[in-house]
Structure formats: C-alpha cells, structure tokens
PDB file of C-alpha atoms in Angstrom:
ATOM      1  CA  ALA A   1     -21.666  -0.426  -1.850  1.00 54.00           C
ATOM      2  CA  GLN A   2     -20.752   2.430   0.980  1.00 74.00           C
ATOM      3  CA  SER A   3     -17.640   0.784   2.370  1.00 89.00           C
ATOM      4  CA  VAL A   4     -15.733  -2.315   2.866  1.00 92.00           C
ATOM      5  CA  THR A   5     -14.231  -3.138   6.138  1.00 95.00           C
ATOM      6  CA  GLN A   6     -11.410  -5.582   6.798  1.00 96.00           C
ATOM      7  CA  LEU A   7     -11.058  -5.689  10.546  1.00 90.00           C
ATOM      8  CA  ASP A   8      -7.686  -7.249  10.656  1.00 94.00           C
ATOM      9  CA  SER A   9      -4.632  -5.519   9.344  1.00 94.00           C
ATOM     10  CA  GLN A  10      -2.410  -8.441   9.918  1.00 96.00           C
ATOM     11  CA  VAL A  11      -3.363 -12.208  10.871  1.00 97.00           C
ATOM     12  CA  PRO A  12      -0.253 -14.250  11.793  1.00 97.00           C
ATOM     13  CA  VAL A  13      -0.658 -18.036  11.584  1.00 97.00           C
ATOM     14  CA  PHE A  14       1.428 -21.381  11.889  1.00 97.00           C
ATOM     15  CA  GLU A  15       1.837 -23.485   8.893  1.00 97.00           C
ATOM     16  CA  GLU A  16      -1.048 -25.923   8.443  1.00 97.00           C
ATOM     17  CA  ALA A  17      -3.167 -24.274  10.653  1.00 98.00           C
ATOM     18  CA  PRO A  18      -6.773 -22.835   9.352  1.00 98.00           C
ATOM     19  CA  VAL A  19      -7.206 -19.517   8.795  1.00 98.00           C
ATOM     20  CA  GLU A  20     -10.248 -16.692   8.355  1.00 97.00           C
ATOM     21  CA  LEU A  21      -9.840 -13.351   6.874  1.00 98.00           C
ATOM     22  CA  ARG A  22     -13.029 -11.172   7.594  1.00 97.00           C
ATOM     23  CA  CYS A  23     -14.548  -9.049   5.387  1.00 97.00           C
ATOM     24  CA  ASN A  24     -17.642  -6.960   6.014  1.00 96.00           C
ATOM     25  CA  TYR A  25     -19.580  -4.349   3.518  1.00 93.00           C
ATOM     26  CA  SER A  26     -22.294  -1.863   3.766  1.00 89.00           C
ATOM     27  CA  SER A  27     -24.729  -1.997   0.928  1.00 78.00           C
ATOM     28  CA  SER A  28     -28.628  -1.983   0.839  1.00 72.00           C
ATOM     29  CA  VAL A  29     -28.724  -3.396  -2.681  1.00 77.00           C
ATOM     30  CA  SER A  30     -27.512  -6.501  -4.413  1.00 81.00           C
ATOM     31  CA  VAL A  31     -23.845  -7.071  -4.484  1.00 86.00           C
ATOM     32  CA  TYR A  32     -21.018  -8.672  -6.308  1.00 90.00           C
ATOM     33  CA  LEU A  33     -18.012  -9.950  -4.119  1.00 92.00           C
ATOM     34  CA  PHE A  34     -14.538 -10.623  -4.823  1.00 94.00           C
ATOM     35  CA  TRP A  35     -11.178 -11.375  -3.061  1.00 97.00           C
ATOM     36  CA  TYR A  36      -8.109 -10.623  -4.574  1.00 96.00           C
ATOM     37  CA  VAL A  37      -4.445 -11.580  -3.369  1.00 96.00           C
ATOM     38  CA  GLN A  38      -1.442  -9.482  -3.848  1.00 95.00           C
ATOM     39  CA  TYR A  39       1.921 -11.084  -3.566  1.00 93.00           C
ATOM     40  CA  PRO A  40       5.226  -8.714  -2.834  1.00 88.00           C
ATOM     41  CA  ASN A  41       5.883  -6.503  -5.740  1.00 84.00           C
ATOM     42  CA  GLN A  42       3.083  -7.878  -8.067  1.00 88.00           C
ATOM     43  CA  GLY A  43      -0.449  -6.903  -9.087  1.00 90.00           C
ATOM     44  CA  LEU A  44      -3.745  -8.218  -7.615  1.00 93.00           C
ATOM     45  CA  GLN A  45      -4.741 -11.817  -8.756  1.00 94.00           C
ATOM     46  CA  LEU A  46      -8.504 -12.829  -8.490  1.00 94.00           C
ATOM     47  CA  LEU A  47      -9.018 -15.615  -5.700  1.00 96.00           C
ATOM     48  CA  LEU A  48     -12.701 -16.011  -5.957  1.00 95.00           C
ATOM     49  CA  LYS A  49     -15.859 -13.943  -6.827  1.00 93.00           C
ATOM     50  CA  TYR A  50     -19.642 -14.471  -5.837  1.00 92.00           C
ATOM     51  CA  LEU A  51     -22.051 -12.784  -8.223  1.00 88.00           C
ATOM     52  CA  SER A  52     -25.169 -15.013  -7.593  1.00 86.00           C
ATOM     53  CA  GLY A  53     -26.030 -18.516  -6.739  1.00 87.00           C
ATOM     54  CA  SER A  54     -24.843 -20.680  -3.808  1.00 89.00           C
ATOM     55  CA  THR A  55     -23.540 -18.506  -0.847  1.00 90.00           C
ATOM     56  CA  LEU A  56     -20.356 -20.803  -0.692  1.00 95.00           C
ATOM     57  CA  VAL A  57     -17.871 -20.097  -3.165  1.00 95.00           C
ATOM     58  CA  LYS A  58     -14.556 -22.102  -3.666  1.00 96.00           C
ATOM     59  CA  GLY A  59     -11.748 -20.263  -5.462  1.00 94.00           C
ATOM     60  CA  ILE A  60      -8.018 -21.236  -6.201  1.00 93.00           C
ATOM     61  CA  ASN A  61      -5.295 -22.473  -4.010  1.00 92.00           C
ATOM     62  CA  GLY A  62      -7.821 -24.025  -1.791  1.00 95.00           C
ATOM     63  CA  PHE A  63      -9.522 -21.105  -0.438  1.00 97.00           C
ATOM     64  CA  GLU A  64     -13.412 -20.585  -0.066  1.00 97.00           C
ATOM     65  CA  ALA A  65     -15.629 -17.769   1.198  1.00 97.00           C
ATOM     66  CA  GLU A  66     -19.470 -17.641   2.050  1.00 95.00           C
ATOM     67  CA  PHE A  67     -21.435 -14.806   1.436  1.00 94.00           C
ATOM     68  CA  ASN A  68     -23.656 -14.116   4.435  1.00 93.00           C
ATOM     69  CA  LYS A  69     -26.227 -11.349   3.398  1.00 90.00           C
ATOM     70  CA  SER A  70     -28.082 -10.874   6.851  1.00 91.00           C
ATOM     71  CA  GLN A  71     -24.507 -10.082   8.235  1.00 93.00           C
ATOM     72  CA  THR A  72     -23.291  -8.339   5.093  1.00 93.00           C
ATOM     73  CA  SER A  73     -20.182 -10.568   5.503  1.00 95.00           C
ATOM     74  CA  PHE A  74     -17.993 -12.547   3.118  1.00 97.00           C
ATOM     75  CA  HIS A  75     -15.177 -13.877   4.975  1.00 97.00           C
ATOM     76  CA  LEU A  76     -12.442 -15.763   3.337  1.00 98.00           C
ATOM     77  CA  ARG A  77     -10.949 -19.399   4.772  1.00 97.00           C
ATOM     78  CA  LYS A  78      -8.667 -21.871   4.195  1.00 98.00           C
ATOM     79  CA  PRO A  79      -8.384 -25.019   6.170  1.00 97.00           C
ATOM     80  CA  SER A  80      -4.919 -25.516   6.275  1.00 97.00           C
ATOM     81  CA  VAL A  81      -2.367 -22.613   5.077  1.00 97.00           C
ATOM     82  CA  HIS A  82       1.152 -23.103   3.651  1.00 96.00           C
ATOM     83  CA  ILE A  83       4.319 -20.583   3.659  1.00 96.00           C
ATOM     84  CA  SER A  84       3.508 -19.848  -0.014  1.00 95.00           C
ATOM     85  CA  ASP A  85       0.087 -18.042   1.193  1.00 97.00           C
ATOM     86  CA  THR A  86       1.990 -15.240   2.893  1.00 97.00           C
ATOM     87  CA  ALA A  87       0.487 -11.996   0.937  1.00 96.00           C
ATOM     88  CA  GLU A  88      -1.937  -9.402   1.069  1.00 96.00           C
ATOM     89  CA  TYR A  89      -5.701 -10.009   0.682  1.00 97.00           C
ATOM     90  CA  PHE A  90      -8.051  -7.509  -0.592  1.00 96.00           C
ATOM     91  CA  CYS A  91     -12.149  -7.830  -0.217  1.00 96.00           C
ATOM     92  CA  ALA A  92     -13.483  -5.837  -2.743  1.00 93.00           C
ATOM     93  CA  VAL A  93     -17.538  -5.183  -3.682  1.00 91.00           C
ATOM     94  CA  SER A  94     -19.510  -3.671  -6.452  1.00 85.00           C
ATOM     95  CA  ASP A  95     -22.975  -2.989  -6.575  1.00 77.00           C
ATOM     96  CA  MET A  96     -25.834  -0.685  -8.389  1.00 70.00           C
ATOM     97  CA  ASP A  97     -25.146   2.275  -5.874  1.00 69.00           C
ATOM     98  CA  SER A  98     -21.403   2.545  -6.867  1.00 69.00           C
ATOM     99  CA  SER A  99     -22.093   2.268 -10.637  1.00 68.00           C
ATOM    100  CA  TYR A 100     -20.751  -1.154 -10.373  1.00 68.00           C
ATOM    101  CA  LYS A 101     -17.123   0.210  -9.557  1.00 81.00           C
ATOM    102  CA  LEU A 102     -15.029  -1.956  -7.282  1.00 88.00           C
ATOM    103  CA  ILE A 103     -14.316  -0.614  -3.541  1.00 89.00           C
ATOM    104  CA  PHE A 104     -11.728  -2.077  -1.897  1.00 92.00           C
ATOM    105  CA  GLY A 105     -11.079  -2.804   1.612  1.00 94.00           C
ATOM    106  CA  SER A 106      -7.813  -1.850   3.107  1.00 94.00           C
ATOM    107  CA  GLY A 107      -6.322  -5.243   3.003  1.00 95.00           C
ATOM    108  CA  THR A 108      -5.124  -8.024   5.492  1.00 96.00           C
ATOM    109  CA  ARG A 109      -1.696  -9.144   5.754  1.00 96.00           C
ATOM    110  CA  LEU A 110      -1.754 -13.011   6.114  1.00 97.00           C
ATOM    111  CA  LEU A 111       1.903 -14.012   7.639  1.00 97.00           C
ATOM    112  CA  VAL A 112       2.283 -17.918   7.610  1.00 97.00           C
ATOM    113  CA  ARG A 113       5.100 -18.787  10.057  1.00 96.00           C
ATOM    114  CA  PRO A 114       6.718 -22.109  10.123  1.00 95.00           C
TER     115      PRO A 114
ATOM    116  CA  ASN B   1       0.166 -14.298 -22.618  1.00 61.00           C
ATOM    117  CA  ALA B   2       0.940 -10.614 -21.704  1.00 73.00           C
ATOM    118  CA  GLY B   3      -2.421  -9.508 -20.167  1.00 93.00           C
ATOM    119  CA  VAL B   4      -2.148  -6.122 -18.517  1.00 96.00           C
ATOM    120  CA  THR B   5       1.443  -4.107 -19.020  1.00 96.00           C
ATOM    121  CA  GLN B   6       2.307  -1.351 -17.218  1.00 97.00           C
ATOM    122  CA  THR B   7       5.449   0.986 -18.131  1.00 96.00           C
ATOM    123  CA  PRO B   8       7.500   2.274 -16.462  1.00 96.00           C
ATOM    124  CA  LYS B   9       7.915  -0.205 -13.602  1.00 95.00           C
ATOM    125  CA  PHE B  10       9.608   2.441 -11.394  1.00 95.00           C
ATOM    126  CA  ARG B  11      10.366   6.066 -11.696  1.00 95.00           C
ATOM    127  CA  VAL B  12      11.413   9.139  -9.423  1.00 96.00           C
ATOM    128  CA  LEU B  13      10.480  12.171 -10.404  1.00 95.00           C
ATOM    129  CA  LYS B  14      10.849  15.728  -8.799  1.00 96.00           C
ATOM    130  CA  THR B  15       7.823  17.787  -7.531  1.00 97.00           C
ATOM    131  CA  GLY B  16       6.423  19.914 -10.630  1.00 96.00           C
ATOM    132  CA  GLN B  17       7.706  17.419 -13.167  1.00 96.00           C
ATOM    133  CA  SER B  18       5.033  15.794 -15.655  1.00 95.00           C
ATOM    134  CA  MET B  19       5.199  12.353 -16.904  1.00 95.00           C
ATOM    135  CA  THR B  20       2.743   9.910 -18.253  1.00 97.00           C
ATOM    136  CA  LEU B  21       2.297   6.096 -17.350  1.00 97.00           C
ATOM    137  CA  LEU B  22       0.897   3.866 -19.886  1.00 97.00           C
ATOM    138  CA  CYS B  23      -1.052   0.586 -19.619  1.00 97.00           C
ATOM    139  CA  ALA B  24      -1.731  -1.663 -22.340  1.00 97.00           C
ATOM    140  CA  GLN B  25      -3.977  -4.728 -22.309  1.00 97.00           C
ATOM    141  CA  ASP B  26      -4.328  -7.565 -24.875  1.00 96.00           C
ATOM    142  CA  MET B  27      -7.813  -9.220 -23.656  1.00 94.00           C
ATOM    143  CA  ASN B  28      -9.569  -6.883 -26.041  1.00 94.00           C
ATOM    144  CA  HIS B  29     -11.335  -5.468 -22.747  1.00 94.00           C
ATOM    145  CA  GLU B  30     -13.775  -2.490 -22.840  1.00 92.00           C
ATOM    146  CA  TYR B  31     -13.097  -1.184 -19.302  1.00 92.00           C
ATOM    147  CA  MET B  32      -9.889  -0.038 -18.328  1.00 94.00           C
ATOM    148  CA  TYR B  33      -8.993   1.491 -14.755  1.00 94.00           C
ATOM    149  CA  TRP B  34      -6.177   3.374 -13.023  1.00 97.00           C
ATOM    150  CA  TYR B  35      -5.704   2.797  -8.984  1.00 96.00           C
ATOM    151  CA  ARG B  36      -3.329   4.025  -6.514  1.00 96.00           C
ATOM    152  CA  GLN B  37      -2.344   1.924  -3.478  1.00 95.00           C
ATOM    153  CA  ASP B  38      -1.145   3.469  -0.449  1.00 93.00           C
ATOM    154  CA  PRO B  39      -0.404   1.781   3.015  1.00 87.00           C
ATOM    155  CA  GLY B  40      -3.282   0.839   4.934  1.00 82.00           C
ATOM    156  CA  MET B  41      -5.678   2.419   2.654  1.00 84.00           C
ATOM    157  CA  GLY B  42      -6.319  -0.383   0.096  1.00 87.00           C
ATOM    158  CA  LEU B  43      -6.842   0.584  -3.449  1.00 92.00           C
ATOM    159  CA  ARG B  44      -8.752   3.821  -4.478  1.00 93.00           C
ATOM    160  CA  LEU B  45      -9.925   4.577  -7.981  1.00 94.00           C
ATOM    161  CA  ILE B  46      -8.389   7.593 -10.023  1.00 96.00           C
ATOM    162  CA  HIS B  47      -9.957   7.554 -13.461  1.00 96.00           C
ATOM    163  CA  TYR B  48     -11.698   4.722 -15.472  1.00 93.00           C
ATOM    164  CA  SER B  49     -12.848   4.025 -19.007  1.00 93.00           C
ATOM    165  CA  VAL B  50     -15.949   2.142 -20.272  1.00 90.00           C
ATOM    166  CA  GLY B  51     -14.757   2.156 -23.945  1.00 91.00           C
ATOM    167  CA  GLU B  52     -12.448   3.922 -26.360  1.00 93.00           C
ATOM    168  CA  GLY B  53     -12.708   7.407 -26.381  1.00 92.00           C
ATOM    169  CA  THR B  54     -14.537   7.648 -22.951  1.00 93.00           C
ATOM    170  CA  THR B  55     -13.185   8.494 -19.503  1.00 95.00           C
ATOM    171  CA  ALA B  56     -14.775   9.159 -16.068  1.00 93.00           C
ATOM    172  CA  LYS B  57     -13.581  10.271 -12.529  1.00 94.00           C
ATOM    173  CA  GLY B  58     -13.141   7.743  -9.768  1.00 92.00           C
ATOM    174  CA  GLU B  59     -13.044   8.491  -6.048  1.00 90.00           C
ATOM    175  CA  VAL B  60      -9.648  10.491  -6.326  1.00 95.00           C
ATOM    176  CA  PRO B  61      -9.159  12.228  -9.503  1.00 96.00           C
ATOM    177  CA  ASP B  62      -7.441  15.693  -8.684  1.00 96.00           C
ATOM    178  CA  GLY B  63      -4.138  16.081 -10.184  1.00 95.00           C
ATOM    179  CA  TYR B  64      -4.443  13.344 -12.743  1.00 97.00           C
ATOM    180  CA  ASN B  65      -5.840  13.242 -16.265  1.00 96.00           C
ATOM    181  CA  VAL B  66      -6.362  10.327 -18.628  1.00 97.00           C
ATOM    182  CA  SER B  67      -6.866   9.279 -21.997  1.00 97.00           C
ATOM    183  CA  ARG B  68      -8.125   6.237 -23.860  1.00 96.00           C
ATOM    184  CA  LEU B  69      -7.394   7.102 -27.443  1.00 94.00           C
ATOM    185  CA  LYS B  70      -6.701   3.455 -28.692  1.00 95.00           C
ATOM    186  CA  LYS B  71      -9.092   0.577 -26.798  1.00 95.00           C
ATOM    187  CA  GLN B  72      -6.129  -1.323 -25.917  1.00 96.00           C
ATOM    188  CA  ASN B  73      -4.162   1.683 -24.122  1.00 97.00           C
ATOM    189  CA  PHE B  74      -5.326   3.633 -21.139  1.00 97.00           C
ATOM    190  CA  LEU B  75      -2.900   6.699 -20.363  1.00 98.00           C
ATOM    191  CA  LEU B  76      -2.646   8.415 -16.539  1.00 98.00           C
ATOM    192  CA  GLY B  77      -1.085  11.573 -16.855  1.00 97.00           C
ATOM    193  CA  LEU B  78       0.632  13.704 -13.901  1.00 96.00           C
ATOM    194  CA  GLU B  79       0.920  17.256 -14.989  1.00 91.00           C
ATOM    195  CA  SER B  80       2.749  18.758 -12.373  1.00 95.00           C
ATOM    196  CA  ALA B  81       3.708  16.298  -9.632  1.00 95.00           C
ATOM    197  CA  ALA B  82       3.302  16.540  -5.988  1.00 96.00           C
ATOM    198  CA  PRO B  83       4.969  14.476  -3.013  1.00 96.00           C
ATOM    199  CA  SER B  84       1.233  13.472  -2.047  1.00 96.00           C
ATOM    200  CA  GLN B  85       0.904  11.603  -5.560  1.00 97.00           C
ATOM    201  CA  THR B  86       4.009   9.034  -4.430  1.00 97.00           C
ATOM    202  CA  SER B  87       2.234   5.894  -4.698  1.00 97.00           C
ATOM    203  CA  VAL B  88       2.158   2.612  -6.454  1.00 96.00           C
ATOM    204  CA  TYR B  89      -0.205   3.045  -9.464  1.00 97.00           C
ATOM    205  CA  PHE B  90      -1.978  -0.162 -10.799  1.00 96.00           C
ATOM    206  CA  CYS B  91      -3.860  -0.399 -14.186  1.00 97.00           C
ATOM    207  CA  ALA B  92      -6.601  -3.050 -14.609  1.00 95.00           C
ATOM    208  CA  SER B  93      -8.975  -4.144 -17.563  1.00 94.00           C
ATOM    209  CA  GLY B  94     -12.375  -5.797 -17.466  1.00 91.00           C
ATOM    210  CA  THR B  95     -15.396  -7.143 -19.491  1.00 87.00           C
ATOM    211  CA  GLY B  96     -18.033  -5.789 -17.725  1.00 77.00           C
ATOM    212  CA  SER B  97     -19.297  -3.922 -14.493  1.00 66.00           C
ATOM    213  CA  ASN B  98     -19.889  -7.045 -12.205  1.00 75.00           C
ATOM    214  CA  GLN B  99     -17.065  -8.977 -13.812  1.00 82.00           C
ATOM    215  CA  PRO B 100     -13.379  -9.495 -12.332  1.00 86.00           C
ATOM    216  CA  GLN B 101     -10.588  -6.918 -12.900  1.00 90.00           C
ATOM    217  CA  HIS B 102      -7.260  -7.960 -14.253  1.00 93.00           C
ATOM    218  CA  PHE B 103      -4.540  -6.179 -12.762  1.00 94.00           C
ATOM    219  CA  GLY B 104      -0.861  -5.184 -14.053  1.00 95.00           C
ATOM    220  CA  ASP B 105       2.068  -5.605 -12.120  1.00 93.00           C
ATOM    221  CA  GLY B 106       2.156  -1.788 -10.841  1.00 94.00           C
ATOM    222  CA  THR B 107       4.385   1.137 -11.532  1.00 96.00           C
ATOM    223  CA  ARG B 108       6.246   2.483  -8.196  1.00 95.00           C
ATOM    224  CA  LEU B 109       6.515   6.211  -8.373  1.00 96.00           C
ATOM    225  CA  SER B 110       8.286   8.669  -5.958  1.00 96.00           C
ATOM    226  CA  ILE B 111       8.213  12.229  -6.004  1.00 96.00           C
ATOM    227  CA  LEU B 112      10.819  14.289  -4.321  1.00 95.00           C
TER     228      LEU B 112
END
C-alpha cells in the first residue's frame, strides 16, 4: 500500500445517529485492511479486519466495514452510536508492496454528542 | 493478562540526553514494532523486528536505535534527544505480517 487517506479529521454526530467514517487506500495488489480505535490516553485496539472472503466485515461494539475493491475503500459504519464511542479511529492497510507492514491513515476523531 | 507493557509511561528529557524505552510482551509474538504518533499524522513506523536478534528500519528511523536481545523485549533508544522527537511512542507485537497488531498504552515523551 502506498497511502491511506482518511478524509475526515473530525466527525461530530448526535447520540443514536448513524455514522460512517471513510477510508481510502492506494494499492495495486491484494490488501489486508484494519480499523483500530484509540480511547484517550490508551493504545490502539482492533475493531475489525478484512483478510479475505466476505467484503462485509463485522467487528466489536456494533461496528462494521465494507471492502470495496473497485473504489479502493474500506469505510467504517455503525447504525447507532453511543457517547462511549467517542474516540479516534484509524484505518490501516498492509500489502506485499509494503512488505506487509501496516500503513496508517491520519485518523478520524468521532465526537458523539448527547 | 498484561499483553504489551511499555515503560515508562511519561518522561521529560532535555535536548541531548539519552534514554531507552522498554517494551515487553507476554504473548510469545515473533513480530514487534515501535511507532510514533504525532497530531494529524497517524502512526509512523520507526523500527521493527521479525524475531529475536533481528531488527529493521521503518518509515522514520533517524535518531533512534533498537535492540531485540530477547524475544519478549524490544528496546527503543534515543542517543541524543531532540525537540523533534517529542511524541507519543507506541510499541506493538503480532504473530505475522497480515495479522492484527497488539498495542501497548504508549509512552509520552517530551524533549525540552
């Protein structure tokens, strides 16, 4: 993977509203895709991953993501957010070109308001 | 259930001082990584290791050195700290090149 783009640096939403966090990547080969979440003053935790198979991937805390090869995207969605979902979310990609090292996007801060 | 442990959690250094950050994992992982996190830039790989006794450079290796003398430990050294190295440093470990990485809670390093 050459790069990962998270277009939105911050996404404010109201509690119980749906949310989509966007992630696009550039790669000419098969990719592995990950979403991580970082709560304040903590490390990163894995939300979900796509390695192969079904393009719709379900993760923890009600999140899901869809791999779209033609659009080189891996957007993260949740149908109804909670205050506790307030955190920073990172998309990451690895492929053969990067020697399977993870390349991270710049992150999207999800701010859930009551 | 420790996972990945980083020490220290916070440190303030003066320019030119040296220090070592320690990462320890208890999951018997072969792969270990050091990242730095800066605002608006995500995580950038400094150095990594694919096994005991091996290390390799990542995206931003300049000014840092690493050692992996034991499988469970991965040390990151700053020989002569510079203000540009003020950052949050994360260690991670994993089982393979296409597998998720497990992260520590980070070390906040300020260099004055």
